[in-house]
Every structure is written in C-alpha cells, then in structure tokens.
XYZ file of C-alpha atoms in Angstrom:
671
model
C 36.837 25.233 4.475
C 38.171 22.844 6.520
C 39.955 19.573 5.260
C 36.757 17.593 5.481
C 34.490 20.125 4.126
C 37.062 20.345 1.101
C 37.465 16.369 0.811
C 33.606 16.192 0.822
C 33.030 18.703 -1.967
C 35.013 16.798 -4.294
C 33.389 13.731 -3.703
C 30.271 14.478 -5.829
C 32.140 13.254 -8.874
C 31.380 10.134 -10.236
C 34.191 7.481 -10.946
C 33.822 6.337 -14.498
C 34.038 2.926 -14.820
C 33.528 0.677 -17.998
C 30.200 -0.487 -16.655
C 30.765 -4.436 -16.132
C 33.215 -4.946 -18.977
C 35.945 -5.025 -16.233
C 34.056 -8.368 -15.242
C 32.137 -9.588 -18.394
C 33.042 -8.587 -21.927
C 29.727 -6.853 -22.470
C 28.890 -3.395 -23.879
C 27.236 -0.973 -20.915
C 23.921 -1.099 -23.120
C 23.903 -4.951 -23.593
C 24.700 -5.525 -19.719
C 21.815 -3.329 -18.612
C 19.549 -4.800 -20.754
C 20.757 -8.338 -19.767
C 20.357 -7.598 -16.489
C 16.907 -5.762 -17.023
C 15.713 -8.989 -18.517
C 16.975 -11.345 -16.151
C 15.833 -9.325 -13.190
C 12.067 -9.144 -14.467
C 12.123 -12.754 -15.484
C 13.218 -13.763 -12.043
C 10.626 -11.609 -10.303
C 7.935 -13.065 -12.723
C 8.949 -16.309 -12.152
C 8.161 -15.707 -8.243
C 5.027 -13.928 -8.693
C 3.597 -15.238 -11.863
C 1.449 -18.106 -9.913
C -0.613 -15.631 -8.474
C -1.875 -13.716 -11.000
C -5.449 -14.748 -10.375
C -5.271 -14.602 -6.590
C -8.683 -13.426 -5.121
C -9.308 -10.736 -3.105
C -8.652 -10.848 0.161
C -9.514 -8.534 3.313
C -9.079 -4.910 3.001
C -8.980 -5.444 -0.990
C -13.028 -5.376 -0.691
C -13.445 -2.118 0.487
C -10.496 -0.551 -1.645
C -12.012 -2.477 -4.695
C -15.450 -4.176 -4.359
C -17.284 -1.357 -2.609
C -14.936 1.836 -3.411
C -17.380 4.368 -5.499
C -14.255 6.459 -6.437
C -12.599 4.005 -8.770
C -15.997 3.575 -10.939
C -15.376 5.939 -13.086
C -12.177 7.691 -14.771
C -14.036 11.082 -15.475
C -14.155 13.443 -13.721
C -10.553 12.713 -12.176
C -11.004 15.177 -9.572
C -13.959 16.785 -7.984
C -13.561 20.043 -5.438
C -17.412 19.476 -4.746
C -16.677 16.508 -2.518
C -17.705 13.905 -4.950
C -15.845 10.644 -4.653
C -13.451 10.379 -7.805
C -10.203 8.526 -8.712
C -8.323 11.442 -7.151
C -10.946 11.949 -4.339
C -11.007 8.815 -2.666
C -13.408 7.209 -0.238
C -12.636 8.443 3.159
C -11.695 5.878 5.857
C -10.713 3.244 3.558
C -7.195 1.905 2.662
C -7.002 4.629 -0.059
C -8.260 7.477 1.525
C -5.222 10.365 1.527
C -3.999 8.434 -1.190
C -5.222 9.634 -4.368
C -2.282 8.670 -7.038
C -2.672 5.034 -5.783
C -6.575 4.985 -6.258
C -6.341 6.629 -9.672
C -4.251 3.596 -10.555
C -7.228 1.402 -9.084
C -9.573 3.103 -11.476
C -7.686 2.542 -14.324
C -7.587 -0.907 -13.454
C -11.421 -1.355 -12.757
C -11.950 0.699 -16.335
C -10.224 -2.037 -18.227
C -10.979 -5.279 -16.136
C -13.477 -4.640 -13.572
C -13.058 -6.811 -10.498
C -11.163 -9.298 -12.563
C -7.771 -9.566 -10.058
C -5.282 -10.798 -12.940
C -5.078 -6.933 -13.861
C -4.229 -5.712 -10.451
C -1.711 -8.245 -9.816
C 0.062 -7.783 -13.263
C 0.237 -3.786 -12.313
C 1.539 -4.483 -8.876
C 4.378 -6.721 -9.962
C 5.451 -4.386 -12.563
C 5.407 -1.521 -10.156
C 7.761 -3.842 -7.866
C 9.937 -4.845 -11.252
C 10.475 -1.014 -11.836
C 11.366 -0.729 -8.152
C 14.131 -2.680 -8.286
C 15.541 -1.436 -11.440
C 15.484 1.995 -9.672
C 17.356 0.592 -6.933
C 19.905 -1.043 -9.094
C 20.338 2.495 -10.344
C 20.801 4.209 -7.137
C 23.099 1.660 -5.725
C 25.174 1.990 -8.935
C 25.513 5.465 -8.699
C 26.414 5.339 -4.976
C 29.399 2.851 -5.373
C 30.748 5.054 -7.923
C 30.928 8.104 -5.621
C 34.397 9.524 -4.947
C 33.355 8.267 -1.139
C 34.263 5.004 -2.157
C 37.585 6.030 -3.513
C 37.228 3.936 -6.837
C 37.001 0.755 -4.382
C 34.149 -0.666 -6.686
C 34.599 1.213 -10.152
C 34.677 -2.067 -11.832
C 32.185 -4.030 -10.164
C 29.773 -1.352 -9.004
C 26.909 -2.316 -11.965
C 27.244 -6.104 -10.762
C 27.094 -5.451 -7.177
C 24.332 -3.363 -7.782
C 22.672 -5.691 -9.673
C 22.578 -8.289 -7.123
C 21.439 -6.094 -4.491
C 18.214 -5.283 -6.646
C 17.701 -8.670 -7.289
C 17.918 -10.271 -3.961
C 15.762 -7.532 -2.793
C 13.300 -7.964 -5.326
C 12.761 -11.679 -4.861
C 12.949 -11.080 -0.943
C 9.871 -12.823 0.615
C 9.601 -10.133 3.044
C 8.132 -7.894 -0.071
C 5.606 -10.539 -0.962
C 2.763 -8.706 1.197
C 3.534 -5.733 -0.724
C 3.065 -7.078 -4.295
C 0.839 -10.066 -3.734
C -1.653 -8.364 -1.574
C -3.460 -6.082 -3.960
C -4.288 -3.458 -1.533
C -0.859 -2.703 -0.294
C 0.133 -1.294 -4.100
C -0.016 1.786 -1.684
C 3.470 0.715 -0.318
C 5.054 -0.821 -3.265
C 4.277 2.510 -5.314
C 5.263 4.731 -2.868
C 8.238 2.699 -2.541
C 9.142 3.012 -6.230
C 8.905 7.033 -5.850
C 10.745 7.024 -2.775
C 13.735 5.519 -4.642
C 13.250 7.192 -7.983
C 13.326 10.571 -5.552
C 16.800 9.357 -4.110
C 18.221 8.667 -7.859
C 16.982 11.935 -8.785
C 18.769 13.561 -5.819
C 22.096 11.638 -6.684
C 21.695 12.966 -10.491
C 21.359 16.377 -9.029
C 24.339 16.440 -6.856
C 26.463 14.838 -9.396
C 25.173 16.953 -12.231
C 27.863 18.479 -14.772
C 26.179 21.495 -15.719
C 23.475 23.841 -14.320
C 20.749 22.948 -16.723
C 21.086 19.243 -15.767
C 21.107 19.909 -12.120
C 17.468 22.005 -12.409
C 16.394 18.905 -14.455
C 16.942 16.701 -11.892
C 15.689 19.023 -9.231
C 12.241 18.968 -10.888
C 12.016 15.482 -11.311
C 12.972 14.923 -7.916
C 10.520 17.114 -6.667
C 7.817 15.468 -8.753
C 8.697 12.020 -7.554
C 8.450 12.918 -3.760
C 5.080 14.614 -4.655
C 3.995 11.565 -6.392
C 4.953 9.550 -3.326
C 3.229 11.757 -1.232
C 0.051 10.931 -3.300
C 0.692 7.439 -3.013
C 1.304 6.757 0.799
C 2.474 9.269 3.587
C 5.139 7.320 4.618
C 7.239 9.104 2.085
C 7.570 12.243 4.576
C 10.869 11.078 5.559
C 12.455 11.228 2.273
C 13.941 14.993 2.633
C 15.320 13.872 5.818
C 16.940 10.774 4.038
C 18.253 12.591 1.152
C 20.217 15.171 3.475
C 21.574 12.449 5.065
C 22.739 10.924 2.258
C 24.467 13.732 0.790
C 25.911 14.678 4.056
C 27.459 11.008 4.298
C 28.549 10.591 0.975
C 29.069 14.012 -0.802
C 28.912 17.109 1.229
C 30.476 16.045 4.566
C 28.502 18.197 7.011
C 24.775 19.138 7.011
C 25.983 22.761 6.897
C 27.606 22.270 3.834
C 24.883 20.038 2.002
C 22.094 22.679 3.075
C 24.220 25.582 1.599
C 25.051 23.591 -1.372
C 21.709 22.410 -2.307
C 18.821 24.313 -0.565
C 16.831 24.587 -3.874
C 16.709 20.269 -4.066
C 15.392 20.384 -0.045
C 12.850 23.094 -0.753
C 11.628 20.898 -3.724
C 11.568 17.942 -1.325
C 9.856 19.403 1.578
C 6.976 20.253 -0.907
C 5.937 16.921 -0.741
C 4.510 17.507 2.960
C 2.162 20.247 1.330
C -0.390 17.462 -0.091
C -0.458 15.212 2.922
C -1.133 18.335 5.080
C -3.957 19.537 3.136
C -5.138 16.041 2.571
C -5.389 15.462 6.231
C -6.569 18.740 7.232
C -9.990 17.590 7.789
C -8.875 14.992 10.376
C -6.251 11.941 10.358
C -6.393 9.393 7.431
C -7.898 6.698 9.640
C -9.747 6.807 12.885
C -7.626 3.985 14.102
C -4.404 5.584 14.234
C -3.279 8.595 16.196
C -2.582 9.833 19.747
C -6.162 11.105 20.324
C -7.048 7.426 20.864
C -6.140 6.948 24.512
C -3.473 4.578 23.987
C -0.570 5.875 25.928
C 2.416 6.618 23.975
C 4.967 4.762 26.103
C 2.930 1.597 25.671
C 3.353 1.901 21.792
C 6.898 2.730 22.136
C 7.926 -0.213 24.251
C 5.991 -2.809 21.735
C 7.448 -0.965 18.817
C 10.778 -1.897 20.274
C 9.762 -5.545 19.902
C 8.415 -4.841 16.612
C 11.730 -3.413 15.132
C 13.461 -6.553 16.404
C 11.004 -8.879 14.586
C 11.589 -6.699 11.402
C 15.271 -7.492 11.518
C 15.326 -10.699 12.154
C 12.604 -11.280 9.212
C 14.867 -9.457 7.009
C 17.574 -11.935 7.461
C 15.438 -15.368 8.221
C 12.209 -14.501 6.767
C 10.284 -17.387 8.266
C 7.325 -17.582 9.098
C 5.624 -14.843 7.131
C 2.193 -14.063 8.555
C -0.386 -11.806 6.603
C -1.464 -9.858 10.080
C 0.718 -10.035 13.088
C -0.736 -10.158 16.651
C 1.006 -8.794 19.596
C 0.203 -7.977 22.776
C 1.323 -4.278 24.201
C 3.763 -4.272 26.444
C 2.986 -2.014 29.181
C 5.676 -1.589 31.593
C 9.782 -1.198 31.412
C 9.875 -4.303 33.202
C 8.486 -6.217 30.482
C 9.956 -4.037 27.985
C 13.594 -3.964 28.660
C 14.722 -7.397 26.805
C 13.503 -5.390 23.725
C 14.469 -1.716 24.279
C 17.564 -2.247 25.657
C 18.963 -3.770 22.342
C 17.310 -1.313 20.336
C 18.632 1.702 22.596
C 22.350 0.137 21.892
C 21.633 -0.009 18.042
C 20.638 3.347 18.184
C 23.602 4.802 20.029
C 25.708 2.451 17.590
C 23.810 4.288 14.700
C 24.140 7.901 15.768
C 28.142 7.120 16.320
C 28.498 5.301 12.625
C 26.409 8.528 11.435
C 28.614 11.016 12.936
C 31.669 9.184 11.542
C 30.174 9.511 8.168
C 29.812 5.770 8.012
C 27.729 3.999 4.984
C 26.572 1.527 7.621
C 25.208 4.432 9.769
C 23.512 6.010 6.624
C 21.680 2.702 6.097
C 20.630 2.161 9.647
C 19.281 5.632 10.233
C 17.485 5.588 6.843
C 15.983 2.648 7.932
C 14.322 4.057 11.108
C 13.383 7.102 9.338
C 11.604 5.007 6.766
C 9.668 3.238 9.531
C 9.282 6.123 12.105
C 5.630 6.882 11.260
C 4.568 3.716 12.455
C 7.206 3.346 15.248
C 5.840 6.643 16.343
C 2.459 6.999 15.876
C 0.126 4.291 17.169
C -1.822 2.523 14.483
C -3.900 0.301 17.267
C -5.350 -2.456 14.748
C -2.054 -3.115 13.240
C 1.100 -3.238 15.623
C 3.171 -4.977 12.964
C 3.017 -5.328 9.150
C 5.640 -6.958 6.832
C 5.030 -4.122 3.983
C 6.362 -1.427 6.320
C 9.971 -2.970 5.654
C 9.471 -2.587 1.977
C 11.934 0.517 1.711
C 13.754 -0.224 4.767
C 14.514 -3.422 3.330
C 15.941 -1.541 0.153
C 18.367 0.059 2.216
C 19.488 -3.053 4.169
C 19.751 -5.622 1.371
C 22.673 -3.509 -0.406
C 24.483 -3.024 2.535
C 24.712 -6.919 3.063
C 25.124 -7.706 -0.390
C 28.073 -5.109 -0.908
C 29.649 -5.938 2.810
C 29.706 -9.507 1.634
C 31.993 -8.392 -1.255
C 33.897 -6.398 0.839
C 34.436 -9.247 3.584
C 35.556 -11.409 0.550
C 37.986 -8.705 -0.631
C 39.675 -8.637 2.752
C 39.892 -12.223 3.527
C 41.611 -12.943 0.036
C 43.474 -10.153 0.154
C 44.542 -9.105 3.637
C 47.496 -6.657 2.234
C 44.744 -4.415 0.892
C 44.866 -2.242 3.799
C 48.391 -1.378 2.968
C 47.392 -0.631 -0.704
C 46.753 2.956 -1.971
C 43.322 3.540 -2.782
C 42.016 3.390 -6.158
C 44.330 0.870 -7.253
C 42.474 -2.024 -9.572
C 43.724 -5.126 -7.714
C 40.750 -5.156 -5.605
C 38.469 -4.512 -8.494
C 39.583 -7.072 -10.678
C 40.570 -10.016 -8.006
C 38.595 -12.928 -9.514
C 38.462 -15.067 -6.307
C 36.192 -13.040 -3.974
C 34.306 -12.129 -7.016
C 33.438 -15.587 -7.813
C 32.712 -16.236 -4.529
C 30.305 -13.444 -4.298
C 28.488 -14.322 -7.673
C 27.881 -18.061 -6.232
C 26.711 -16.705 -3.038
C 24.076 -14.016 -4.320
C 22.920 -16.679 -6.799
C 22.457 -19.114 -4.183
C 20.751 -16.453 -1.832
C 18.588 -15.399 -4.801
C 17.505 -19.266 -5.828
C 16.569 -19.761 -2.118
C 14.751 -16.562 -1.418
C 12.676 -17.070 -4.867
C 11.757 -20.749 -3.484
C 10.631 -19.540 -0.200
C 8.368 -16.863 -2.022
C 6.843 -18.892 -4.281
C 6.005 -21.180 -1.329
C 4.774 -17.894 0.663
C 3.062 -16.703 -2.547
C 1.107 -20.008 -3.018
C -0.951 -19.194 0.179
C -2.302 -16.091 -1.939
C -4.473 -18.095 -4.139
C -6.814 -19.295 -1.897
C -8.848 -16.660 0.497
C -9.418 -19.182 2.945
C -6.068 -21.116 2.967
C -4.394 -18.006 3.393
C -6.517 -16.730 6.414
C -6.171 -20.384 8.313
C -2.364 -20.299 7.496
C -2.360 -17.064 9.390
C -4.567 -18.418 12.359
C -2.084 -21.066 12.727
C 0.407 -18.786 13.393
C -1.601 -16.050 15.277
C -4.726 -18.187 16.864
C -5.988 -15.336 18.746
C -6.068 -12.516 15.815
C -9.536 -11.142 15.924
C -9.383 -9.324 12.673
C -8.274 -12.359 10.810
C -10.793 -14.582 12.421
C -13.530 -12.135 11.344
C -12.086 -12.140 7.899
C -11.769 -15.868 8.024
C -15.476 -16.319 8.859
C -16.313 -13.986 5.979
C -14.571 -15.847 3.818
C -15.938 -19.038 4.729
C -19.472 -17.817 4.756
C -18.990 -16.797 1.147
C -18.136 -20.298 -0.045
C -20.940 -21.709 1.895
C -18.719 -22.794 4.725
C -21.674 -21.403 7.397
C -20.924 -23.759 10.488
C -17.140 -22.764 10.226
C -17.542 -19.246 9.639
C -19.870 -19.120 12.706
C -17.042 -20.834 14.558
C -14.645 -18.060 13.627
C -16.900 -15.414 14.462
C -17.523 -17.192 17.856
C -14.093 -17.793 19.140
C -13.347 -13.860 17.772
C -16.433 -12.875 20.395
C -14.943 -14.785 22.768
C -11.455 -12.703 22.731
C -13.251 -9.590 23.746
C -11.270 -9.845 27.654
C -11.358 -7.374 30.647
C -7.697 -6.039 29.831
C -8.446 -2.369 29.210
C -5.330 -2.254 26.629
C -6.737 -5.414 25.035
C -10.179 -4.353 24.928
C -9.308 -1.032 23.095
C -7.387 -2.782 20.474
C -10.271 -5.483 20.229
C -13.032 -2.734 19.923
C -11.200 -1.569 16.976
C -13.098 -4.617 15.221
C -16.152 -4.974 17.168
C -18.339 -3.326 14.949
C -16.863 -5.635 11.681
C -17.665 -8.568 13.956
C -21.120 -7.991 14.629
C -21.603 -6.764 11.064
C -19.810 -10.001 9.820
C -22.292 -12.259 12.181
C -25.351 -10.551 10.642
C -24.196 -11.369 6.973
C -23.646 -15.073 8.499
C -27.175 -14.960 9.828
C -28.493 -14.204 6.443
C -26.858 -16.562 4.495
C -28.612 -19.307 7.262
C -31.946 -17.926 6.719
C -32.072 -15.950 10.120
C -32.934 -12.357 9.315
C -34.131 -11.662 12.740
C -30.788 -12.478 14.375
C -28.974 -10.679 11.332
C -31.147 -7.802 12.105
C -29.936 -7.617 15.420
C -26.205 -8.095 14.592
C -26.577 -5.193 12.173
C -28.418 -2.992 14.869
C -25.338 -3.477 17.110
C -22.781 -2.923 14.469
C -24.467 0.652 14.181
C -24.819 1.339 17.855
C -20.986 0.276 17.855
C -20.259 2.982 15.041
C -22.830 5.072 13.813
C -20.825 5.883 10.658
C -20.774 2.161 9.476
C -22.875 2.745 6.071
C -22.209 -0.820 5.186
C -24.181 -2.363 8.143
C -26.798 0.721 7.824
C -27.540 -0.345 4.118
C -27.845 -4.211 5.066
C -29.988 -3.224 7.996
C -32.342 -1.248 5.605
C -32.549 -4.402 2.951
C -33.737 -6.472 5.996
C -36.086 -3.787 7.323
C -37.520 -3.293 3.723
C -38.064 -7.026 3.438
C -39.902 -7.095 6.706
C -42.235 -4.533 5.207
C -41.048 -1.903 7.653
C -40.550 0.612 4.824
C -40.147 3.826 7.061
C -37.700 2.194 8.920
C -35.891 1.423 6.015
C -36.144 4.603 4.547
C -34.462 6.009 7.557
C -31.455 3.814 7.470
C -30.826 4.631 3.717
C -31.221 8.473 4.177
C -28.528 8.090 7.075
C -26.364 6.045 4.662
C -26.399 8.367 1.938
C -25.978 11.353 4.514
C -22.908 9.849 5.901
C -21.637 8.812 2.407
C -22.985 10.717 -0.618
C -21.817 8.721 -3.182
C -23.242 5.291 -1.896
C -25.299 4.507 -5.318
C -27.186 1.615 -4.157
C -28.670 3.735 -1.122
C -29.772 6.092 -3.351
C -31.609 3.649 -5.962
C -33.342 1.932 -2.713
C -34.253 4.933 -1.214
C -35.728 6.484 -4.481
C -37.482 3.103 -5.295
C -39.262 3.636 -1.656
C -39.912 7.130 -2.083
C -41.775 6.543 -5.057
C -44.066 3.861 -3.657
C -44.818 6.055 -0.785
C -45.877 8.737 -3.363
C -42.910 11.131 -2.961
C -42.096 11.119 -6.283
C -39.857 14.616 -6.617
C -37.904 13.378 -3.774
C -37.634 9.697 -5.376
C -36.462 11.158 -9.004
C -33.763 13.137 -7.217
C -32.084 9.757 -5.550
C -32.792 7.645 -8.356
C -30.804 10.292 -10.674
C -28.032 10.594 -8.382
C -27.865 6.554 -7.810
C -27.579 6.263 -11.925
C -25.456 9.189 -12.197
C -23.024 7.111 -9.552
C -23.407 3.656 -10.666
C -25.545 3.407 -13.864
C -27.879 0.076 -13.601
C -30.767 -0.691 -16.037
C -32.967 -1.432 -12.712
C -32.141 2.430 -11.658
C -33.345 3.852 -14.991
C -36.249 1.591 -14.964
C -37.483 2.961 -11.829
C -36.651 6.653 -13.258
C -38.604 5.739 -16.121
C -41.496 4.872 -13.818
C -41.104 8.006 -11.851
C -40.733 10.432 -14.762
C -44.105 9.012 -16.497
C -45.724 9.719 -13.175
C -45.072 13.153 -13.081
C -45.419 13.921 -16.976
C -41.802 14.078 -17.757
C -42.174 12.027 -20.886
C -38.873 13.328 -22.941
C -37.074 12.419 -19.364
C -38.852 8.868 -19.618
C -37.713 8.440 -23.198
C -34.013 8.889 -22.485
C -34.078 7.113 -19.249
C -35.292 4.227 -21.047
C -32.535 4.664 -23.920
C -30.025 4.454 -20.926
C -31.405 1.553 -19.580
C -31.633 -0.099 -22.795
C -27.766 0.755 -23.580
C -26.643 -0.147 -20.227
C -28.357 -3.466 -20.333
C -26.707 -4.069 -23.226
C -23.412 -3.486 -22.269
C -24.046 -5.915 -19.138
C -25.041 -8.741 -21.254
C -28.838 -8.339 -20.533
C -30.263 -8.900 -23.856
C -33.765 -10.140 -22.690
C -34.018 -7.002 -20.371
C -33.220 -4.794 -23.437
C -35.536 -6.308 -25.263
C -38.409 -5.869 -22.873
C -37.265 -2.574 -22.313
C -36.922 -1.638 -25.912
C -40.567 -3.163 -26.719
C -42.147 -0.672 -23.700
C -40.284 2.010 -25.392
C -41.879 1.235 -28.572
C -45.228 1.049 -27.398
C -44.826 4.354 -25.385
C -43.935 6.167 -28.407
C -46.535 5.076 -30.209
C -48.981 5.993 -27.569
C -47.564 9.638 -27.944
C -48.468 9.961 -31.547
C -51.890 8.590 -31.409
C -54.804 11.749 -31.786
C-alpha cells in the first residue's frame, strides 16, 4: 500500500472532541438541544409569516386538480389508478410518489387549507438543516483535518447549518408548496451522506451494516421524492476518496457494498420513467440543440454563484434568452471552463474545496446537461448545492481568521490545541456569522412577504422579467380569479404578442401557447363571452390534444349551448386520456342518462362517485338505478348521498334526500 493509501486508511477515524465544551461550558446534549431550538426558532421567524400564503402557479396542478391525493387508500395501485404512490402524469409530482404521498396526507387532514402544507414544508427544511449540521460536524472531526477543528467542529457546523437554513436563495424551495419535491429530496440527500459517513467511521461490522441499510433507504426515499438525487452515489464516492480513502480504487474496494446500495436508488427512477420522460418539456428529443442549452447553462451557473453570495433580486421564474453561438457564449463559457479545470485540479489534490465544487456541479448536473425548455433557471435547483457551498464559506472564514491572527500556525505541529482555543478568531467568527444570519433572515422575510399575495408575487416577478410568458399567463389567471378581468386580458395580450419568428424563442414559447389559449378561455367565460371562450378552448385542444382541462371546459360550454353530443365527445375523450377525471365521468354519465343510455351512464357515474364522492353524483346514480329497477342499489346510493352531504355541511340537501328515501321505502312496502 502506498503512503497515501496508508495515511488515508487511518483517516476514517473520528477525532473525539468535547463537543462545544472547548468553547462554551455546556455538556454535549445541552449544546445540541440549545442549537436545535435556536435553529428552529430562527427558521420559523423567517418563514412563519407565510403559513397562510395562497396557492401559486404549479400548486394548482399539484393540489387543486390532482386526483391522486384525494384519498389515502389505496396508497398504491398496479392497475393504473391514480393513488398517492401513483401520481398523475405530466404534473409537478409525476414520478415523485413519496412527495405526492406527503401531499395526500396534507390533503386528508386539511383539504386545500394552505397552512398545513406550509408548516410541513418548513419542518422539512428545519430537519434538512439539522442533518446538515450533523454532516458538517462529522466531516470536520475526520482525521483528514488532523484535529484542527476538534474543539470547534460543533460550532462551525451549527453556524453553517444556520446560515444555510436562512439563506434567501432557499425561499422558493420552502415557500412554494409544490417545491416540496426539492426540499424533501434535499433532506434525503443530506441524510444519505450522513449515513455514509457513519458507515465509513463505524467501529464494528454490525454498526456499519445498520448505517449501510439506512444510507440505502435514504437514497431510495430521495429517488421517490425527486430524481435529482441520482448524483448521490457519485458524490458519496468523491467524499470517501477525498476525506477518507485517498483513492477511488481504495474507496471502491473498501466500501463496495455501500455503493451497491446507493446505486439501487436509480432503479425506481428507471422503472418510473420507463414509459417515457416525466415531463414532455424536457429532454434531447425536443429538437433544441444540445450545445445551445449548454452555452446557456454556462451563464446560468454563474448566475447561481452570484445569487449564492448576493441573493438579490430573487425571481419566481427567470426568463433568459438562449445563447446560440460561441461568439455570444464565450464570456460565460470561458470562466466556467476555467472553474471546471481548477475544480479538477483541486479534486486530484484531494482538496476539500475541490470536493465542494465538484459536488455542487454534480447536484446541478441533471438540469445543466438535459434541456428543460420551459424553465432555464430555477432558484430551487441550488438547494443541495448551496448546502455544499455554505459550509465551505463559513469554515473557510474561520480558517482565514486563524491564519490572520496566528501566522505562526503553519510552523506548528498539527493537532495542537492553540488553534482550537484561540478566542480572537472565534469571537470575530461568531460576530460575523451572527451578522450574516441576521442579514439573510431579514432579506428572506422581505422576499417571503411577496408570497402572501399571488397577484403581487407575480407582478413582482414581471418587474424583473417583463417578457416572461409563463408568468404573464399565471398573472392573468390570478387577476381573473380576483375579478380584475381587464388587467387579466392585458396580461394575456402581452403574452400573445411575445410569440415571434425566432425558431428557438418560438420553441420555448410554444410550450406555453396551449396554456395561454386555455387562460384566455377562462377570462372570456368570466367576461360572459362563451362563444369566444369556446374558440380559445378549441385552439388549446388543437395545440395539445391531451389537454384534458381544456376539453372538460369546452364540454361544459357545449353542454350549456345544447350541443349535447359534442359535449359527450369531449367528456369521453377526457376520460380516455385521464381515467381518473372524476368530474368528466360524472358529467358524461348525466348526459348519457338524459340520452337514455342508462347502463353506460351508470358505469361512468359509479366511477365518478368512487373517484370523488359528491352528493350530486350519488343523486344521479339513484335516478339511474331507479330507472333500471335496481332498488337496493338506489337505496345504498341515496344513503351515500346523505352521508356525503352531511360531511360537506349540506344539511338541507341531506334532509331532502332523506325525505325522498323515506317515501321511496314506504312505496316499496305498500301492497
């Protein structure tokens, strides 16, 4: 074994500090409890003001029209039925069943009351920060650092976790309900790394087995939350090679069972996406040249770094033009190339800075490499990468202070205590970290205040991104909901005028055109212009035949216009595309019954009632059962209608159905 490998093999040991007792006179358990309470309190101070913030943008697809969260049981289905672990396709939670399950639990207890969703999101973020604290502390105690941080590891790790927890760049991942996908994945990403560290430093075989199992389970849970965790096996291998094993070969030979377990997290992602990509708007099959995406992402990567150190302004959705040629891209490509070269050199030298830089790129790699046309930039994508960067800055700040105050430290044998107990650097570090925490918290609170008003949040975004089609459409939708129809139409008109002759721009905008037509249809309905609304819905369906919401609304307007067969055609196509569309089943059943096709009507009404029990659906079922002579079924359906009406607070309806049922039973008993 080489000297490097021999030295590295001993570095798996953990230095045994006295927790924070070298800094504060507290036992370990008291310091951990105090730190946990303080971190939790600061996070809630920042995020507590948005507990009742409304749904925005993708939240409607995730929660309001997501049939897979309506019932907790069955949790999973192998017949294609949409259940908590079988989320609706082409939605923000498709291929993310564990996150969808958490939304189903929220829905079960609070329906669409946003408070519960925001509380859970914030709790997930707090847990992720606590796990980051543990990861950084364990890392600083490795023999790789030769005891330099033994007496302050807990404090440095806590400061890192606290600054990361309040960093304004994380606000989207926590405040935007749908982005629980990112926060939950981030929690399991960090938990996987922590379990790996415990595996590498385990004192016994049984301990290592336990942590191997926990690391595997955490990685699998992350994969079921969001597919970005695919990079965690590579990051774990890089961590072991850098801080513990010394070489990739030695790391693989020593910990191959762990990497087998981590790679298992790829299996559910492969299975879930085996029938096609999670979203039709991402991938190389869309026709966007790969080099154009990569040129653009070079600029995006530098934007992420800028926002990490100067998190303002923050924007809900970034609109950035594609960079089509190297002549336009070189101001961003060249710095990124130099950063990558420097990173590879540092990785080769087993530098902690190199590990952090390459891990950040690895965590971002899915969206850096694979085109995602509607969303070139997203703040939430930095959630895990920021958890890598912040500890580097915080610990680096303390290290620089040590060298400034004790320049002779370089000539002092490593492992001595004079660095750890030096009060000057530590005092300045505490003041600086506290000040940074306060500033970030205040900036975060200011940013989060925008989330309390959907229209205001979108208008704030438009100020920074005036030509963002997606935000203009969503702004128009929100303005229409609060009755500002004229402003809504102006927003829609602005979006419509942005469709230009640029092939690349057209391609990006065309991903939104069907939404624009649908939104125009909604606005025209509210303005009392059903014929115009019908035209917009028809165009939305032409642009995207799978757009079931547009088909359903078109069916409603056709039904109101007396065009019953045309309405039935739209409902039938809607339930064919989306078999779990309860309202479409119910409306189709009612129309079939009115057309005398009772047996077909019953099938759709039964399915609608099963998917989303409503008193009106059961009433239609009662009528259909009576017409076919199925009296027992009619009685059961009437009883269900009463039960559902009472649960929904429709007492008058429940009494009317009860009176009808009493008369119906009395008629049955007459001779």
